Each structure stands twice: as structure tokens, then as C-alpha cells.
PDB file of C-alpha atoms in Angstrom:
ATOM      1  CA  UNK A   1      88.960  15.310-234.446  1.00  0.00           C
ATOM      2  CA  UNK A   2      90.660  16.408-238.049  1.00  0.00           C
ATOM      3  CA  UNK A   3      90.747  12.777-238.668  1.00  0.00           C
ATOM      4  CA  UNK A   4      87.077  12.019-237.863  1.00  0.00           C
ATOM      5  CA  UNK A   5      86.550  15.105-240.225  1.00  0.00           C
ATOM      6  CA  UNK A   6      87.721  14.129-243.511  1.00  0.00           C
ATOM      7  CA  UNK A   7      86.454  10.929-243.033  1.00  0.00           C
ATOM      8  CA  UNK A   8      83.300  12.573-242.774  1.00  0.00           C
ATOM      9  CA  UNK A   9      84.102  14.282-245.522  1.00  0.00           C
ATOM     10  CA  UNK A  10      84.782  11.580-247.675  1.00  0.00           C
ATOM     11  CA  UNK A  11      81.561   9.861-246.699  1.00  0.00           C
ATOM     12  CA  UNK A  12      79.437  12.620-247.709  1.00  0.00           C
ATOM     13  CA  UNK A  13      81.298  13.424-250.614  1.00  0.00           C
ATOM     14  CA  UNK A  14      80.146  10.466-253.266  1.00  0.00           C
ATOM     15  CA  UNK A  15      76.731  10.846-251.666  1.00  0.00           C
ATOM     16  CA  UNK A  16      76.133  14.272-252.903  1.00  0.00           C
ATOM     17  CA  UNK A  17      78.306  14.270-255.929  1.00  0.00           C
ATOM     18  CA  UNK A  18      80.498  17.173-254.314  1.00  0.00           C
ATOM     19  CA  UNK A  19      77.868  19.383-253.679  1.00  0.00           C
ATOM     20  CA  UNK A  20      79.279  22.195-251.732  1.00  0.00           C
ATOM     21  CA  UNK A  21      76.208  23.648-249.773  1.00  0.00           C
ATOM     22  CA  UNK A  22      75.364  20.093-248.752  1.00  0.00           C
ATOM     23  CA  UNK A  23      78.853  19.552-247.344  1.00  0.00           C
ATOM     24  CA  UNK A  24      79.229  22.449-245.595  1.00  0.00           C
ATOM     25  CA  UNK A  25      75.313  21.905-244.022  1.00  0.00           C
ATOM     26  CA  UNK A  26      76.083  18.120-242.473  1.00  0.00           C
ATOM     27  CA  UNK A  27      79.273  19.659-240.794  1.00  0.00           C
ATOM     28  CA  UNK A  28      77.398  22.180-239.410  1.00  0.00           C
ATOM     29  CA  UNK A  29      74.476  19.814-238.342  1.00  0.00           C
ATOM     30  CA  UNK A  30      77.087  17.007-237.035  1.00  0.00           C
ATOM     31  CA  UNK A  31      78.820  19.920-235.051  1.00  0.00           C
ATOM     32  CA  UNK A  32      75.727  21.673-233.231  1.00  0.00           C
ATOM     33  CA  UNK A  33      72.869  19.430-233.352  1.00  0.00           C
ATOM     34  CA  UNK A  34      69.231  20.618-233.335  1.00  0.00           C
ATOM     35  CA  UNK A  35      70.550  24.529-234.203  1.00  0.00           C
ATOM     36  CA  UNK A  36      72.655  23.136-236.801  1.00  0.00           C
ATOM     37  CA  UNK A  37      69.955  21.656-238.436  1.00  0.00           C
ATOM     38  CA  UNK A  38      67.829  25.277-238.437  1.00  0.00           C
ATOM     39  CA  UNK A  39      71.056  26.654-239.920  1.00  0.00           C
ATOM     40  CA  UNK A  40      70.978  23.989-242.873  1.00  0.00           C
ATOM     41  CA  UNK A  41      67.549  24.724-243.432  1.00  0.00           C
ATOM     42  CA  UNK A  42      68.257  28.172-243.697  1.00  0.00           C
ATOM     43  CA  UNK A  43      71.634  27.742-245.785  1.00  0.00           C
ATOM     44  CA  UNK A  44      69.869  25.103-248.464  1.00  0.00           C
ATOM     45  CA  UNK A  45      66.638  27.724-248.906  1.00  0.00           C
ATOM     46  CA  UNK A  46      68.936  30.637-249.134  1.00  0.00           C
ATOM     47  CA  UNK A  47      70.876  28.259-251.936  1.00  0.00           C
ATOM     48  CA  UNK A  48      68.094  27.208-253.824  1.00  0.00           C
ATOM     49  CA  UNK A  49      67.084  30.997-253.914  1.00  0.00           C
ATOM     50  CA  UNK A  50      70.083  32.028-255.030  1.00  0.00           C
ATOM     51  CA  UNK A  51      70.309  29.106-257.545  1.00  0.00           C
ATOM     52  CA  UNK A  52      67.098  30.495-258.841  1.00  0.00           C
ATOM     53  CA  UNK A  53      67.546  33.887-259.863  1.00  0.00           C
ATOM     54  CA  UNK A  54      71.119  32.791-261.276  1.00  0.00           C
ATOM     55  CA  UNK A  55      69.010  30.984-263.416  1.00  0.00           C
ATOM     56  CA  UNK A  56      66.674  33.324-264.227  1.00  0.00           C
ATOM     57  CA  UNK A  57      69.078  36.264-265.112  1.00  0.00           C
ATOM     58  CA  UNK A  58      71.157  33.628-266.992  1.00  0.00           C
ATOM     59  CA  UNK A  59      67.802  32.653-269.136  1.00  0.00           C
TER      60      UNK A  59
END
């Protein structure tokens, strides 16, 4: 299983140039299916949002 992991890991990695929230929302989708996907929705919105007003109090 920790094998099958990293090697997950490792395939994802390049794809998203290390992109944390990505990585963290296909382990979650590859763990629990359907509701994993709802929670990556959920995790990439909240991101972006956050993203967002980091930017805005940074401009």
C-alpha cells in the first residue's frame, strides 16, 4: 500500500509541478471515490479562495 503510494506520488508530482492542494486532492479522490471527489471540489474552491484574498491583501 505505502509502495503503491509514493508511486502515486511521484506520478502526480511532475504533472502538477508540486502543487500541494492538487496532491493532497488525487489521494483523497484515489482513496474514497465519488465522496473524495466532492471533497476535492471543495478543497480546490476553498484554495482558490484563499489564494485570492492572499492576493488581494498582498496587492
Amino acid at each position: 500500500m505505502l509502495n503503491l503510494k509514493s508511486s502515486a506520488v511521484s506520478y502526480w508530482k511532475p504533472q502538477y509541478r508540486g502543487n500541494r492542494s492538487d496532491l493532497i486532492g488525487d489521494s483523497v479522490r484515489s482513496c474514497s471515490g465519488r465522496f473524495g471527489r466532492l471533497t476535492v471540489v471543495r478543497l480546490r474552491l476553498l484554495w482558490g479562495y484563499i489564494e485570492q484574498v492572499h492576493r488581494d491583501v498582498a496587492s
